[in-house]
XYZ file of C-alpha atoms in Angstrom:
616
model
C -71.808 29.151 7.825
C -73.596 25.900 8.491
C -76.136 27.526 10.773
C -77.072 30.069 8.149
C -77.379 27.318 5.551
C -79.568 25.396 7.962
C -81.656 28.532 8.449
C -82.245 28.798 4.703
C -83.362 25.157 4.627
C -85.799 25.894 7.451
C -87.139 28.866 5.539
C -87.679 26.775 2.441
C -89.731 24.342 4.495
C -91.745 27.249 5.883
C -92.451 28.433 2.354
C -93.642 24.981 1.341
C -95.859 24.811 4.409
C -97.293 28.208 3.636
C -98.108 27.094 0.111
C -99.937 24.082 1.542
C -101.846 26.336 3.913
C -102.734 28.860 1.233
C -104.181 26.374 -1.263
C -104.559 26.994 -4.982
C -104.986 30.543 -6.283
C -108.488 31.662 -7.222
C -109.820 31.343 -10.745
C -110.535 34.284 -13.044
C -114.196 35.269 -12.984
C -116.081 36.295 -16.105
C -117.936 39.589 -16.240
C -121.364 37.932 -16.534
C -122.146 35.314 -13.889
C -123.943 32.133 -14.828
C -126.345 30.609 -12.244
C -123.632 28.121 -11.329
C -121.099 30.920 -10.850
C -123.618 32.898 -8.822
C -124.106 29.934 -6.491
C -120.356 29.485 -6.259
C -119.902 33.145 -5.343
C -122.422 32.827 -2.530
C -120.934 29.538 -1.391
C -117.558 31.200 -0.879
C -119.163 33.435 1.740
C -120.176 30.456 3.835
C -117.762 27.640 3.083
C -114.154 28.726 2.630
C -111.585 26.146 1.549
C -111.790 23.008 3.636
C -109.488 23.174 6.602
C -106.070 21.733 5.817
C -105.127 21.523 9.479
C -104.455 17.792 9.459
C -102.430 17.777 6.247
C -100.484 20.874 7.272
C -99.649 19.443 10.682
C -98.513 16.166 9.129
C -96.331 17.957 6.606
C -94.738 20.169 9.233
C -93.996 17.458 11.785
C -93.320 14.372 9.678
C -89.553 14.871 9.774
C -89.413 17.566 12.396
C -87.569 17.923 15.657
C -90.646 17.996 17.884
C -90.043 15.055 20.237
C -91.594 11.899 18.818
C -93.911 10.078 21.201
C -94.549 6.380 21.563
C -97.716 4.919 19.984
C -100.790 5.979 21.895
C -102.166 4.017 24.788
C -105.606 4.739 26.252
C -105.631 8.211 27.778
C -107.306 9.435 30.906
C -110.630 11.156 30.292
C -110.268 14.397 32.211
C -113.263 16.581 31.274
C -116.613 16.147 29.559
C -114.802 16.836 26.272
C -112.950 13.528 26.401
C -116.008 11.316 26.721
C -117.256 12.558 23.357
C -113.920 12.864 21.513
C -112.383 9.546 22.559
C -115.721 7.764 22.707
C -116.360 8.504 19.037
C -112.837 7.464 18.024
C -113.204 4.234 19.979
C -116.573 3.431 18.370
C -115.274 4.137 14.857
C -111.894 2.443 15.304
C -109.854 5.612 14.757
C -106.325 5.721 16.227
C -105.159 8.868 17.962
C -101.881 10.521 18.852
C -100.362 9.991 22.290
C -100.320 12.745 24.877
C -97.889 15.559 24.178
C -94.560 15.797 25.950
C -94.215 18.338 28.735
C -92.258 20.764 26.561
C -94.726 20.482 23.678
C -97.680 21.039 25.998
C -96.103 23.951 27.868
C -95.342 25.862 24.682
C -98.762 25.092 23.184
C -100.736 26.172 26.230
C -98.668 29.273 26.946
C -98.832 30.516 23.368
C -102.432 29.419 22.898
C -103.763 31.053 26.056
C -101.495 34.096 26.411
C -99.850 34.603 23.020
C -96.426 34.507 24.681
C -93.518 32.077 24.884
C -92.662 30.451 28.214
C -89.364 31.522 29.743
C -86.428 29.084 29.932
C -86.909 28.877 33.702
C -90.607 28.105 33.210
C -89.624 25.205 30.927
C -87.176 23.825 33.492
C -89.619 24.192 36.370
C -92.485 22.573 34.498
C -90.480 19.594 33.241
C -88.979 18.914 36.682
C -92.322 19.273 38.499
C -93.566 15.833 39.582
C -97.091 16.974 40.481
C -99.570 14.734 38.631
C -101.862 17.743 38.094
C -99.182 20.169 36.942
C -100.855 20.636 33.553
C -104.152 21.546 35.134
C -102.430 23.966 37.496
C -100.544 25.536 34.594
C -103.819 26.165 32.764
C -105.300 27.776 35.884
C -102.232 29.999 36.248
C -102.225 31.062 32.592
C -105.948 31.867 32.490
C -105.652 33.895 35.686
C -102.732 35.929 34.277
C -102.688 39.440 32.850
C -101.148 38.006 29.676
C -104.377 36.006 29.131
C -106.371 39.222 29.498
C -104.131 40.937 26.922
C -104.429 38.184 24.326
C -108.186 37.729 24.503
C -108.894 41.452 24.692
C -106.966 41.747 21.426
C -109.036 38.881 20.016
C -112.270 40.692 20.819
C -110.933 43.947 19.394
C -110.251 42.059 16.151
C -113.643 40.322 16.295
C -115.413 43.680 16.564
C -112.990 45.340 14.100
C -112.328 48.105 16.628
C -110.635 50.904 14.717
C -110.543 54.660 14.207
C -114.277 54.824 13.515
C -114.629 54.669 17.307
C -112.389 57.709 17.772
C -110.875 57.895 21.251
C -113.607 55.519 22.353
C -111.506 52.648 21.005
C -109.160 52.856 24.006
C -112.070 53.015 26.427
C -113.627 49.992 24.713
C -110.329 48.085 25.012
C -110.067 48.939 28.715
C -113.676 47.842 29.259
C -113.134 44.498 27.524
C -110.021 43.870 29.617
C -111.912 44.646 32.814
C -114.685 42.233 31.821
C -112.166 39.480 31.080
C -110.175 40.131 34.242
C -113.268 39.890 36.449
C -114.700 36.968 34.428
C -117.959 38.831 33.991
C -120.782 36.657 32.606
C -120.598 36.829 28.820
C -124.350 37.371 28.611
C -123.971 40.614 30.567
C -121.265 41.861 28.214
C -123.294 41.098 25.089
C -126.500 42.573 26.477
C -124.725 45.784 27.415
C -123.234 46.078 23.914
C -126.633 45.660 22.245
C -128.548 48.009 24.548
C -125.930 50.748 25.024
C -127.054 54.372 24.910
C -124.725 57.312 25.438
C -124.365 61.036 25.114
C -120.888 60.114 23.880
C -119.277 56.793 23.037
C -116.072 58.371 24.344
C -117.653 58.105 27.805
C -119.742 54.896 27.634
C -117.496 52.009 26.587
C -120.155 49.529 25.444
C -121.517 52.026 22.898
C -118.379 51.776 20.798
C -119.411 48.735 18.760
C -122.389 50.794 17.586
C -120.011 53.641 16.731
C -117.755 51.218 14.836
C -120.563 49.910 12.637
C -122.042 53.280 11.684
C -122.493 53.912 7.968
C -121.751 57.505 7.033
C -124.379 59.197 4.898
C -123.438 62.816 4.239
C -119.890 64.151 4.715
C -120.989 67.383 6.403
C -123.954 68.522 8.510
C -126.633 70.474 6.690
C -128.396 71.963 9.715
C -128.327 71.834 13.484
C -130.377 68.657 13.725
C -129.237 66.738 10.682
C -129.426 62.926 10.817
C -127.966 62.304 7.388
C -124.342 62.273 8.545
C -125.072 58.737 9.732
C -127.221 56.577 7.456
C -129.606 55.352 10.122
C -131.111 52.336 8.337
C -127.839 51.024 6.915
C -126.353 51.231 10.403
C -129.269 49.151 11.739
C -128.493 46.552 9.067
C -124.758 46.472 9.771
C -125.345 46.041 13.487
C -127.809 43.202 12.855
C -125.191 41.399 10.769
C -122.377 41.783 13.320
C -124.614 40.720 16.227
C -125.590 37.498 14.470
C -122.094 36.761 13.225
C -120.239 37.469 16.476
C -122.817 36.201 18.967
C -124.830 33.539 17.098
C -122.287 32.266 14.561
C -124.537 33.063 11.589
C -123.923 35.080 8.427
C -126.919 37.184 7.375
C -125.046 39.144 4.701
C -126.857 37.561 1.761
C -130.408 37.971 3.047
C -129.702 41.603 3.896
C -129.794 42.185 0.122
C -132.129 39.487 -1.223
C -134.160 36.519 -0.069
C -132.483 33.160 0.279
C -134.957 31.333 -1.968
C -133.345 30.562 -5.317
C -129.892 31.581 -4.106
C -128.773 29.757 -0.975
C -130.173 26.224 -1.418
C -126.688 24.857 -2.159
C -125.036 26.919 0.549
C -127.128 27.192 3.710
C -130.426 25.329 3.918
C -131.802 27.294 6.860
C -131.070 30.693 5.330
C -132.444 29.596 1.947
C -135.875 29.713 3.580
C -135.468 33.253 4.918
C -136.597 36.417 3.145
C -135.250 39.932 3.068
C -138.416 41.057 4.819
C -137.549 38.751 7.721
C -134.138 40.413 7.851
C -135.877 43.818 7.952
C -138.087 42.673 10.819
C -135.030 41.534 12.749
C -133.253 44.848 12.057
C -136.415 46.630 13.225
C -135.435 45.894 16.829
C -132.973 48.742 16.243
C -135.443 50.910 14.345
C -135.905 53.437 17.143
C -132.175 53.748 17.791
C -130.747 57.084 16.692
C -127.107 57.761 15.836
C -125.944 61.394 15.842
C -122.387 62.236 14.831
C -120.892 65.121 16.764
C -119.748 68.069 14.669
C -118.247 71.462 15.300
C -117.800 74.419 12.966
C -119.423 72.394 10.209
C -116.955 69.494 10.499
C -117.538 65.983 11.900
C -115.746 65.154 15.152
C -113.667 62.022 14.814
C -115.594 58.962 15.925
C -117.834 60.604 18.523
C -121.558 59.813 18.580
C -124.707 60.295 20.589
C -126.799 57.115 20.721
C -130.383 57.075 21.991
C -133.797 55.628 21.093
C -135.656 58.555 19.520
C -135.919 57.451 15.885
C -139.417 56.833 14.462
C -138.764 53.217 13.413
C -137.340 51.087 10.603
C -138.409 52.207 7.118
C -138.673 49.101 4.917
C -139.211 51.207 1.791
C -136.095 53.322 1.477
C -132.770 53.740 -0.261
C -129.471 52.296 0.915
C -125.885 53.502 0.587
C -124.460 49.981 0.380
C -127.293 47.648 -0.676
C -130.105 47.522 -3.184
C -133.103 49.672 -2.253
C -135.559 48.448 0.357
C -138.821 47.704 -1.451
C -141.247 47.475 1.453
C -142.652 44.963 3.913
C -143.492 44.766 7.591
C -141.340 46.622 10.091
C -142.800 44.871 13.135
C -139.763 43.531 15.082
C -139.477 39.730 14.971
C -136.455 37.730 16.127
C -135.194 35.751 13.146
C -134.639 32.499 15.074
C -138.048 32.336 16.773
C -140.275 34.998 15.176
C -140.830 36.399 18.686
C -141.761 40.076 19.022
C -141.141 42.393 21.986
C -143.787 42.617 24.665
C -145.618 45.973 24.829
C -143.672 47.090 27.897
C -140.235 46.188 26.476
C -137.845 48.495 24.674
C -137.066 46.748 21.357
C -133.293 46.697 21.898
C -133.748 45.279 25.395
C -135.958 42.586 23.885
C -133.365 41.761 21.213
C -130.630 41.434 23.837
C -132.852 39.154 25.938
C -133.909 36.955 23.007
C -130.406 36.635 21.566
C -128.637 35.705 24.799
C -131.399 33.350 26.009
C -131.596 31.383 22.757
C -129.756 28.005 22.747
C -127.771 29.099 19.696
C -125.964 31.764 21.732
C -124.043 29.362 24.026
C -123.565 26.886 21.156
C -122.000 29.558 18.958
C -119.873 30.889 21.813
C -118.377 27.552 22.858
C -117.792 26.629 19.218
C -115.916 29.886 18.558
C -113.554 29.371 21.480
C -113.172 25.667 20.675
C -112.062 26.687 17.176
C -109.572 29.185 18.569
C -108.045 26.638 20.950
C -108.333 23.451 18.847
C -107.725 25.140 15.443
C -110.916 23.676 13.883
C -114.459 24.304 15.031
C -116.933 21.572 15.886
C -118.895 23.547 13.316
C -116.307 24.908 10.914
C -116.010 27.745 10.109
C -117.281 28.870 13.478
C -119.357 31.774 12.156
C -121.255 29.896 9.428
C -123.850 27.765 11.237
C -126.600 26.190 9.135
C -129.356 25.598 11.682
C -131.075 23.065 9.408
C -128.097 20.683 9.679
C -127.571 20.401 13.428
C -129.840 17.432 14.254
C -128.597 14.010 13.049
C -132.166 12.670 13.215
C -133.659 15.432 11.082
C -131.322 16.207 8.192
C -132.442 17.700 4.860
C -132.201 15.247 1.980
C -128.750 15.140 0.424
C -127.035 17.063 3.214
C -124.479 15.979 5.808
C -124.542 16.844 9.479
C -122.653 20.102 10.017
C -121.123 19.612 13.501
C -118.480 16.900 13.791
C -119.612 16.169 17.371
C -123.178 17.462 17.887
C -123.563 15.968 21.372
C -120.261 17.490 22.482
C -121.377 20.882 21.184
C -124.607 20.645 23.160
C -122.826 19.391 26.289
C -120.279 22.227 26.186
C -123.098 24.730 25.690
C -125.015 23.358 28.699
C -121.882 23.413 30.833
C -121.176 27.005 29.756
C -124.693 28.056 30.763
C -124.425 26.227 34.109
C -121.109 27.980 34.805
C -122.865 31.342 34.552
C -121.566 32.008 31.022
C -117.973 32.253 32.295
C -115.322 32.302 29.568
C -112.564 31.255 31.962
C -114.504 28.119 32.887
C -115.056 27.312 29.213
C -111.374 27.605 28.339
C -110.325 25.561 31.353
C -112.772 22.812 30.364
C -111.296 22.625 26.869
C -107.618 22.950 27.805
C -107.682 20.515 30.726
C -109.010 17.796 28.416
C -106.789 15.029 27.086
C -108.066 15.948 23.615
C -106.338 19.335 23.905
C -103.226 17.665 25.324
C -102.665 15.185 22.488
C -99.391 15.446 20.627
C -99.230 17.091 17.223
C -97.077 14.111 16.277
C -99.012 11.130 14.922
C -97.129 7.833 15.273
C -98.713 5.931 12.376
C -100.067 6.708 8.918
C -102.135 9.879 9.004
C -105.357 9.915 6.991
C -107.212 13.120 6.232
C -110.447 11.448 7.359
C -109.038 11.493 10.909
C -109.163 15.303 11.001
C -112.827 15.535 11.970
C -112.159 13.241 14.947
C -109.500 15.555 16.445
C -107.179 12.547 16.504
C -104.138 14.765 17.017
C -103.485 18.361 18.045
C -103.346 20.538 14.954
C -100.697 23.130 14.241
C -101.387 26.723 13.345
C -99.300 29.622 12.179
C -98.727 32.278 14.803
C -100.691 35.472 14.364
C -98.725 38.567 13.397
C -98.905 39.839 16.962
C -97.857 36.498 18.466
C -94.935 36.212 16.045
C -93.760 39.734 16.814
C -94.033 39.207 20.562
C -92.287 35.829 20.353
C -89.339 37.505 18.622
C -89.318 40.187 21.318
C -89.379 37.638 24.148
C -86.872 35.256 22.560
C -84.344 38.079 22.116
C -85.236 40.113 25.230
C -85.480 43.211 23.036
C -88.874 44.833 23.751
C -90.651 46.991 21.229
C -91.285 50.693 21.799
C -95.000 51.111 21.199
C -96.878 54.204 22.300
C -100.665 54.258 22.385
C -103.079 56.556 24.206
C -100.174 58.212 26.006
C -98.721 54.965 27.391
C -95.711 52.871 26.382
C -95.826 49.123 25.742
C -93.289 46.461 24.826
C -95.580 43.841 23.256
C -98.084 44.046 20.405
C -100.782 42.080 22.238
C -100.843 44.689 24.997
C -102.193 47.262 22.534
C -105.719 48.214 21.530
C -104.788 47.800 17.867
C -102.090 48.130 15.203
C -99.249 50.542 16.004
C -95.491 50.914 15.670
C -92.826 52.359 13.418
C -92.670 51.811 9.672
C -90.655 48.573 9.878
C -92.964 47.098 12.509
C -96.134 48.033 10.630
C -94.738 46.492 7.436
C -93.767 43.311 9.286
C -97.189 42.983 10.902
C -99.048 43.651 7.666
C -97.051 40.994 5.794
C -97.873 38.423 8.480
C -101.592 39.104 8.355
C -102.380 41.694 11.007
C -106.018 42.719 10.619
C -106.630 46.243 9.375
C -110.062 46.021 11.052
C -111.640 47.607 7.993
C -112.959 44.468 6.333
C -114.132 41.193 7.885
C -111.239 39.046 9.044
C -110.104 36.309 6.661
C -108.271 33.070 7.243
C -104.597 33.991 7.080
C -103.037 32.614 3.917
C -99.382 31.817 3.483
C -97.061 33.891 1.349
C -93.606 33.539 -0.154
C -92.942 36.953 1.396
C -92.967 35.444 4.871
C -89.546 33.739 4.818
C -88.026 36.700 2.984
C -89.301 39.156 5.581
C -88.103 36.967 8.451
C -84.652 36.912 6.869
C -84.419 40.627 6.163
C -86.687 42.604 8.498
C -85.085 44.863 11.114
C -87.745 43.490 13.483
C -85.613 40.317 13.478
C -82.133 41.382 12.412
C -81.722 44.242 14.880
C -82.868 42.073 17.758
C -80.499 39.148 17.190
C -77.419 41.355 17.554
C -75.239 40.990 20.642
C -76.019 44.505 21.818
C -76.470 45.682 25.375
C -79.775 44.437 26.802
C -80.194 41.545 24.365
C -80.408 37.890 25.337
C -77.407 37.097 23.145
C -75.252 39.685 24.936
C -76.420 38.593 28.388
C -75.736 34.909 27.735
C -72.288 35.571 26.289
C -71.394 37.682 29.325
C -72.908 35.330 31.913
C -71.367 32.125 30.501
C -67.990 33.156 29.040
C -66.608 29.603 29.211
C -69.787 27.593 28.662
C -70.955 27.593 25.040
C -73.176 24.579 25.692
C -75.161 26.590 28.262
C -75.512 29.499 25.829
C -76.907 27.145 23.187
C -79.253 25.457 25.654
C -80.630 28.772 26.925
C -81.278 30.039 23.419
C -83.162 26.885 22.444
C -85.256 27.030 25.602
C -86.029 30.722 25.058
C -86.967 30.348 21.381
C -88.386 26.830 20.973
C -89.200 25.898 24.597
C -87.152 22.704 24.386
C -83.597 21.457 24.716
C -81.536 21.031 21.534
C -80.935 17.562 20.156
C -77.383 16.245 20.252
C -76.927 17.034 16.562
C -78.323 20.560 16.972
C -76.071 21.157 19.966
C -73.010 19.926 18.062
C -73.646 22.270 15.115
C -74.367 25.281 17.329
C -71.359 24.798 19.630
C -69.165 24.418 16.552
C -70.382 27.757 15.234
C -69.698 29.509 18.542
C -66.224 27.939 18.701
C -65.269 29.611 15.408
C -66.611 33.062 16.293
C -68.461 33.344 19.575
C -70.360 36.576 18.946
C -71.273 35.951 15.319
C -72.030 32.315 16.051
C -74.469 33.236 18.827
C -76.118 35.887 16.655
C -76.463 33.411 13.799
C -77.954 30.823 16.131
C -80.566 33.287 17.389
C -81.394 34.234 13.787
C -81.685 30.590 12.691
C -83.975 29.673 15.592
C -86.346 32.540 14.801
C -86.346 31.512 11.143
C -87.146 27.872 11.879
C -90.475 26.214 11.126
C -90.850 25.382 14.792
C -90.741 29.029 15.844
C -93.325 30.075 13.260
C -96.040 27.633 14.370
C -97.841 26.642 17.517
C -98.204 22.883 17.625
């Protein structure tokens, strides 16, 4: 059938786009590393392949059915974001895309903020609404929704790699994160509570579960009634130091946890090249008194349950490690890596670390940059967790180096605004999404140049996450999943605390990049498996059938004499737009030949289209 043939064409385009996103395969590495190869290996930790967001977006939309906009006219500057974004483009003579259409914006914002597709009625209502501030009101509504809480709780669970190492505490941690998001609790409070948490059991105190997650196991079984070796205390201090800096300060301390930066990181990160392993030890020493005891019974460890207190003697800088080279000595006096500040005599070291970290200017800068990257697809500093603090000031750059942030004044302004808001994440997201910069079309009317990418001259496309793709299929077909987690049932993946589902669902999610939360998250690469799985997976094929409870069945029953309405509803449900005249003609022709099979094929083809697979 023509629709099926069209679907295969769409899938081929997806495969090409995925190849563009994935880049070239890695090169074979020799057994012995030369100095150049050593530097290259370290560089890959800090500077992954340059973002292809602009090129990918251009390739996807050049001949695509996203409504083409007229050439851009000056846009209204709505938030502080726009003064910096459009001001820089104006000064440098860079053209930008026009504002997105209503349907493009509605789909982008709804998927971007909640991970869900808008309903057909939501599309109709939004397009017909004549309120000049309807986009701003939509953003308010989305950010105040439970769907927003679900999506961003899942994001934080991925960020902290919340998995079975937490035991049952994982579900408590998920609940706690959702409560913090729902109430818009100041982000400083959340971070401070995570760093300072103590508990008789992490299954009772939610904030203690990040500590439980990062524990490094020493011995497999207890040797006596007061044995500390089941958790390697010092390695756990190190792992927590790394995750705190990466998640909360946007900095990667992995290299200097093993060796000094001098002689290794000069071509990678100027600021870290001047830091020693002893300085890393002194930063980890804030946790030196923290003790981690794994619960055990009848000589066997209890899954993911820990006691956490502050009764350890301190950080031993001359000791063995399970996962790094041995510690060879040095000072264990706590000193914050960014300022060299030590705790006051009356302060508990972990309390001091929490205070220093959340009061340092890098904390709000890293936070706003992380959420900017998640909403705009590229960070102002990109990647968002690889800041080089030596390259932030345009008036004080190291010789031979470029400024790291694309818009340093915007980064500082967003950070100040975030602080003034009381560290409220909802305020931050509203500031970004209400801007005209966020509302630009992904379509670019003229010749696109890769040099425009750093200006944010268009809205960039991104592939849906595994969870978003799964939930979009569920919502487009009205066939909910049957997840069960912690004794409760759920219909959407983003409602969960983590990966779950039957064999077919788990396979589908794994192929599309769902995090296993074992290793640090990587940028999702494309795969030729993606179009094949979309064509063949029961996650798709069982849901497009005209069975009781499906959208296809409901539309066929509700509009027995109106094939045009069936086609329109399916386009609105899947792509959040009306079909073009040509698309409508093809689809109605298919339904005229065989109404049930034609409708099923149409649903299948829409899910397998490039447009469905990306948020633009």
